PDB file of C-alpha atoms in Angstrom:
ATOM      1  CA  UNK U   9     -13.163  71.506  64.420  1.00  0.00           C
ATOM      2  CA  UNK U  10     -10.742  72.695  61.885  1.00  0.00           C
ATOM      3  CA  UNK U  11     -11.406  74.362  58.407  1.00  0.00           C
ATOM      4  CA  UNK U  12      -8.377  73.014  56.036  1.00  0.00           C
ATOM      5  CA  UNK U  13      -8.065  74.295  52.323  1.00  0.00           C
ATOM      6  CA  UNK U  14      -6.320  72.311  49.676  1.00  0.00           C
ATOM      7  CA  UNK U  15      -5.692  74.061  46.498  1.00  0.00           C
ATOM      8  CA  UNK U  16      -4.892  71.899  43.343  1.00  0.00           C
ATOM      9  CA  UNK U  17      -3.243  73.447  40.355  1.00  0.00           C
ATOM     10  CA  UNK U  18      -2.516  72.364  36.771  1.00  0.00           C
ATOM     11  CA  UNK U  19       1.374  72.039  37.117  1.00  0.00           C
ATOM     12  CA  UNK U  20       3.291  74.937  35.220  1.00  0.00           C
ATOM     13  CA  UNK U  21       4.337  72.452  32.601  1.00  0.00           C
ATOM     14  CA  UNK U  22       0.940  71.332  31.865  1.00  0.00           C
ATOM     15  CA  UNK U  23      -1.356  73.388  29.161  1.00  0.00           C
ATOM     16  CA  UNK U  24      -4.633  74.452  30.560  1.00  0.00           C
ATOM     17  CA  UNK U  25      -7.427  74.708  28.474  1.00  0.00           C
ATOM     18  CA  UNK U  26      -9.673  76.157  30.441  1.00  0.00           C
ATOM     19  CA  UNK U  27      -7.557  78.768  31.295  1.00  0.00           C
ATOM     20  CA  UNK U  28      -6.447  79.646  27.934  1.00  0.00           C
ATOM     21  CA  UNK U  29     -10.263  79.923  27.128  1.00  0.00           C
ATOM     22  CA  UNK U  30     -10.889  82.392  29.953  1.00  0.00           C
ATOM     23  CA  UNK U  31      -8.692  84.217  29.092  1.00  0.00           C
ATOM     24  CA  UNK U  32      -9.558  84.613  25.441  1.00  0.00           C
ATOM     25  CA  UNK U  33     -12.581  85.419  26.492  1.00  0.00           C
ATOM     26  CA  UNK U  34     -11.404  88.422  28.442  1.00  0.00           C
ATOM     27  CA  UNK U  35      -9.535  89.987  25.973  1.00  0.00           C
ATOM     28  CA  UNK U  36     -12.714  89.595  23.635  1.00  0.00           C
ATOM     29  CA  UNK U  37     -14.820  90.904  26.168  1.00  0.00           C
ATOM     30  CA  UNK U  38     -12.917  93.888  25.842  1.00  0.00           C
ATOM     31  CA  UNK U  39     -10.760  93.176  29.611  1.00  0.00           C
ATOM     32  CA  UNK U  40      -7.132  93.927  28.607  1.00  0.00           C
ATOM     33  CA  UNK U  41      -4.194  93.496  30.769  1.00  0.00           C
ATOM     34  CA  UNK U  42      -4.490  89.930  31.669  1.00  0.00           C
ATOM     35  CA  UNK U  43      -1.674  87.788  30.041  1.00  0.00           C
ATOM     36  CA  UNK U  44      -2.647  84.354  31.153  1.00  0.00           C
ATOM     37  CA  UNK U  45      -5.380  82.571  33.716  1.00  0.00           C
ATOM     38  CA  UNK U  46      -5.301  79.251  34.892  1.00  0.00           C
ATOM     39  CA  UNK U  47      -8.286  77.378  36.329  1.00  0.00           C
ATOM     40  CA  UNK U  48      -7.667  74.642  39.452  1.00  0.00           C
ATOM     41  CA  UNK U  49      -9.849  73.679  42.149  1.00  0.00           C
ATOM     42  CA  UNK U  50     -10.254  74.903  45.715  1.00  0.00           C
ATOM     43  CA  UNK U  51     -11.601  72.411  48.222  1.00  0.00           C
ATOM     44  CA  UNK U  52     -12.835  73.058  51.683  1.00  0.00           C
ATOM     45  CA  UNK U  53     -12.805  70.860  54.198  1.00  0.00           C
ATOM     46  CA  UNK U  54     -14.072  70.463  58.035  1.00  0.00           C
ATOM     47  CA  UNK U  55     -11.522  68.283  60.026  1.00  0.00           C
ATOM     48  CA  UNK U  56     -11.545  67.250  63.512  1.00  0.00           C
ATOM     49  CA  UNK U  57      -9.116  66.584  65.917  1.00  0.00           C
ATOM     50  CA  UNK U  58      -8.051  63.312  65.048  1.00  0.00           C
ATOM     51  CA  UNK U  59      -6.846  64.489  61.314  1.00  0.00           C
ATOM     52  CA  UNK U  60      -3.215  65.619  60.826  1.00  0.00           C
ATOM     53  CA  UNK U  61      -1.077  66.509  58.578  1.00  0.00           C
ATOM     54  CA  UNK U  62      -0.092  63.486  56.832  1.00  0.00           C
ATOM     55  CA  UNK U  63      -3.324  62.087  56.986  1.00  0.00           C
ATOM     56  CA  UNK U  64      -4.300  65.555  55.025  1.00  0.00           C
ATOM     57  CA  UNK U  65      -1.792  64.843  52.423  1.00  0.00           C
ATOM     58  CA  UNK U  66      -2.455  61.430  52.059  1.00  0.00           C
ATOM     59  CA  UNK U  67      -6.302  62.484  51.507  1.00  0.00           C
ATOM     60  CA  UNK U  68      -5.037  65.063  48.790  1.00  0.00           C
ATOM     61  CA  UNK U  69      -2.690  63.252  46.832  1.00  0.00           C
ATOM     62  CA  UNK U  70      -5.320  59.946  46.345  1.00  0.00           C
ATOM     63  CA  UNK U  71      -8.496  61.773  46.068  1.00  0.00           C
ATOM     64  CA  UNK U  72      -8.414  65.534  45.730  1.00  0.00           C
ATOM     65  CA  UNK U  73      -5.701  65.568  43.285  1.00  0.00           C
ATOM     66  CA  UNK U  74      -4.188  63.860  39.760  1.00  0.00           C
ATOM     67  CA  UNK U  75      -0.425  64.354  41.016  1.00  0.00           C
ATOM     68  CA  UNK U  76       0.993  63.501  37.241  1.00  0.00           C
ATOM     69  CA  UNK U  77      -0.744  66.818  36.076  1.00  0.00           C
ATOM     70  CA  UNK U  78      -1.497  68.491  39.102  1.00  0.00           C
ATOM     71  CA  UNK U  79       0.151  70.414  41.960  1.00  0.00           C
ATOM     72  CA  UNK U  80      -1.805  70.819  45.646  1.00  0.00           C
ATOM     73  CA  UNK U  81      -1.086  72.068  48.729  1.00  0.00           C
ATOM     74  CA  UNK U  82      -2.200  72.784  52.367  1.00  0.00           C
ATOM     75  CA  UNK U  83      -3.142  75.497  54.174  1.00  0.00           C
ATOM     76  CA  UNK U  84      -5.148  75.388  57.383  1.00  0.00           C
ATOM     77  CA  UNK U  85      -7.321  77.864  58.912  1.00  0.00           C
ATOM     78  CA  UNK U  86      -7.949  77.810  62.546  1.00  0.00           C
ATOM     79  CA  UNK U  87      -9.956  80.589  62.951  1.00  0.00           C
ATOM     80  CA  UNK U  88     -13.497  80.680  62.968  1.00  0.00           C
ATOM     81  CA  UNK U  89     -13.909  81.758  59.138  1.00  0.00           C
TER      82      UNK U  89
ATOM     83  CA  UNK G   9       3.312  91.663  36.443  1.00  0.00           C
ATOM     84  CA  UNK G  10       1.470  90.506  39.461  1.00  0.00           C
ATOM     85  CA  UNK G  11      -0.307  87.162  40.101  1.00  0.00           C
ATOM     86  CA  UNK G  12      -3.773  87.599  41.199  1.00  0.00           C
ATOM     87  CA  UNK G  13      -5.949  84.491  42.807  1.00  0.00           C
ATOM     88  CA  UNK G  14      -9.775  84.613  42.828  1.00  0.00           C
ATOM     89  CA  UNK G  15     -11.547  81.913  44.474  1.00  0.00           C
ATOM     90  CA  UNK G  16     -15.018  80.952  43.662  1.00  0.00           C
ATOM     91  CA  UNK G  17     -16.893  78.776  46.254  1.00  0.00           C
ATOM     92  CA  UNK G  18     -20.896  77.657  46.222  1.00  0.00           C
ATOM     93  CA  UNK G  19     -22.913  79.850  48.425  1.00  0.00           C
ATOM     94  CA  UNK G  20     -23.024  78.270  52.265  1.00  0.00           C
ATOM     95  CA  UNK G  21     -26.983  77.896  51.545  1.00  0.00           C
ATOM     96  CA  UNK G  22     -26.286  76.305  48.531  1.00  0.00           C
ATOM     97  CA  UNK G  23     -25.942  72.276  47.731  1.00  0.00           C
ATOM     98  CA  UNK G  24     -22.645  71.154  46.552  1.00  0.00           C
ATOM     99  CA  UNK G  25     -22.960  67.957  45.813  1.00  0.00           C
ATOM    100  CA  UNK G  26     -19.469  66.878  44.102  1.00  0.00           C
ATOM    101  CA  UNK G  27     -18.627  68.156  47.908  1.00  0.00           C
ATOM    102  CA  UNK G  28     -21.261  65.504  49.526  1.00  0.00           C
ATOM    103  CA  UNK G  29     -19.484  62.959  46.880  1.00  0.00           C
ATOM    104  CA  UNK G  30     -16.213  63.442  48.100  1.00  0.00           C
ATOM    105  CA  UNK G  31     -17.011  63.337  51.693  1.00  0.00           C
ATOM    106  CA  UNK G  32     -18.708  59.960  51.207  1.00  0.00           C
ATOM    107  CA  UNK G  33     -15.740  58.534  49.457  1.00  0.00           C
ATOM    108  CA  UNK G  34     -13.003  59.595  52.250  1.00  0.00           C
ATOM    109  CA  UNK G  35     -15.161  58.201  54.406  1.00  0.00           C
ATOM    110  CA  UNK G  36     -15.793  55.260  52.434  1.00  0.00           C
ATOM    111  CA  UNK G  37     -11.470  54.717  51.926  1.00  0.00           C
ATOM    112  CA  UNK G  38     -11.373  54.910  55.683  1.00  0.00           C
ATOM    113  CA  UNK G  39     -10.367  58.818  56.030  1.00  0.00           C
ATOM    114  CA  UNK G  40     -12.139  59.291  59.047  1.00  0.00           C
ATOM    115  CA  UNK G  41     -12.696  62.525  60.686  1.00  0.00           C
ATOM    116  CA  UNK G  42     -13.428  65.199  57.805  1.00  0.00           C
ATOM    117  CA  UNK G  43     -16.805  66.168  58.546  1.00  0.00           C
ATOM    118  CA  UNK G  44     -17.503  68.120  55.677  1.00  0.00           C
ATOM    119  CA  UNK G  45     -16.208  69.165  52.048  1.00  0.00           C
ATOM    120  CA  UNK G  46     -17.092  71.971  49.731  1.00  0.00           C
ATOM    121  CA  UNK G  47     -15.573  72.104  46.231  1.00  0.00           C
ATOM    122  CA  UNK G  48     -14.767  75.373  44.157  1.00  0.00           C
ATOM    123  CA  UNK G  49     -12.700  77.044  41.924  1.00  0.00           C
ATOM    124  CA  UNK G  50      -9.175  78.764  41.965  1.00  0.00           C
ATOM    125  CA  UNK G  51      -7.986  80.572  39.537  1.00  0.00           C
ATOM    126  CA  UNK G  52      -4.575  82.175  39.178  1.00  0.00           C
ATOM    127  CA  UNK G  53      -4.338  85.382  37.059  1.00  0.00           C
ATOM    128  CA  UNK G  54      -0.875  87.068  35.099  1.00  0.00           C
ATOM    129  CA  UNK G  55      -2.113  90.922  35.147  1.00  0.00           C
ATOM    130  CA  UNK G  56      -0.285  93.919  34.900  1.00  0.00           C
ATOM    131  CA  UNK G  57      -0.049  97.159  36.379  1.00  0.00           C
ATOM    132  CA  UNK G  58      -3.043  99.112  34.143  1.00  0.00           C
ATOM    133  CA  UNK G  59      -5.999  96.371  35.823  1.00  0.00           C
ATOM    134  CA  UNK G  60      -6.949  98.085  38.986  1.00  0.00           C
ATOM    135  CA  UNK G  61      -8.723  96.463  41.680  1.00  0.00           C
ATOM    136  CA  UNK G  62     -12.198  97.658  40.233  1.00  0.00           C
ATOM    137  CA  UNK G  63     -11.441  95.773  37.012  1.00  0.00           C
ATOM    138  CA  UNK G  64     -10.458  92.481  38.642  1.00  0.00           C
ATOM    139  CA  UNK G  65     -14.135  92.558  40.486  1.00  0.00           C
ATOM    140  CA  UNK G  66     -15.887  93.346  37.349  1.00  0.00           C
ATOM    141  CA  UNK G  67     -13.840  90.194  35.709  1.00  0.00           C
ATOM    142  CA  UNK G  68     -14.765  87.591  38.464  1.00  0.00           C
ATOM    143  CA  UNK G  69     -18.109  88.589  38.350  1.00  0.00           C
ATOM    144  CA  UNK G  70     -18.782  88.553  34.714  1.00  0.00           C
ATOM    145  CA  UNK G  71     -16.548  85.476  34.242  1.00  0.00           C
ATOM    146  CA  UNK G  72     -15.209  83.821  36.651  1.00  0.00           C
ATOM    147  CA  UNK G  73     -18.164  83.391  39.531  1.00  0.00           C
ATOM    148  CA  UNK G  74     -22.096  82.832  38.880  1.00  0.00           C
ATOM    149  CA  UNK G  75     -23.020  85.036  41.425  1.00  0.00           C
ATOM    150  CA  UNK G  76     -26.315  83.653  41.964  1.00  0.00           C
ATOM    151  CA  UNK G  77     -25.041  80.517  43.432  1.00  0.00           C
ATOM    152  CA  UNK G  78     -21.319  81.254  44.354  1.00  0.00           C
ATOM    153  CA  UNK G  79     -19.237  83.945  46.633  1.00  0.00           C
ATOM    154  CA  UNK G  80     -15.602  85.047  45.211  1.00  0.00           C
ATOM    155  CA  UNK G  81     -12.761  86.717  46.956  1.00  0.00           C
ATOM    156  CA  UNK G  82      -9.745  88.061  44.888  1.00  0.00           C
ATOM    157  CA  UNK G  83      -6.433  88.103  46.736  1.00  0.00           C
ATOM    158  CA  UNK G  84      -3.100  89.666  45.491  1.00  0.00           C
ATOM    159  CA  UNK G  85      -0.449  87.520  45.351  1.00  0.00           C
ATOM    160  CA  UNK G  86       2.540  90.401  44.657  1.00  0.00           C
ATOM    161  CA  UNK G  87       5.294  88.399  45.178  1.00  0.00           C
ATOM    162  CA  UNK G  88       7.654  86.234  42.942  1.00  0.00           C
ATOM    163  CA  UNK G  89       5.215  83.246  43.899  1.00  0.00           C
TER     164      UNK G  89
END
């Protein structure tokens, strides 16, 4: 039993709401220093054995992300976290 | 100008049901073999050099995280990523 992380971004050409709201918010909140924010998602999953790589990509491109406005990626983590 | 990442994840005692809903459609497409899925949040911060460490917990607790029902790690991402 693996743990797997895929991270999904907004790509760096697309606005981001959400982030630009955050990050007004800071600055009104009186947190200076922080130029820009932007919000994605951060999915955890529990693989077995049987699940590779490109079965991993396959599962983020057609259900964990929107790749016209969205960038993911991969990252396993074998240990025990 | 460094980036900084905080991720924001529900509590392990806590539901997550868009994480239930996702795990019933992979297996539902015929992505067998991922056991489990959480969703969270990633967020990627443009700070510079006067936001210490103490200010970027203050910020992901105030803001970013509902610490009642979700955990939040900041990492330091220093290089040109």
């Amino acid at each position: 039993m693996a743990r797997v992380v895929v991270e999904v971004m907004p790509k760096a050409e697309i606005l981001d709401p959400q982030g630009q709201a955050i990050a007004g918010a800071l600055s009104r909140l009186g947190f200076a220093g922080v130029t820009d924010v932007r919000q994605g998602k951060r999915f955890e999953l529990e693989v077995d054995g049987s699940v590779d790589d490109a079965q991993l990509e396959k599962i983020a491109e057609a259900l964990l992300a929107n790749t016209v406005i969205e960038d993911w990626a991969i990252r396993r983590i074998d240990g025990e976290a």
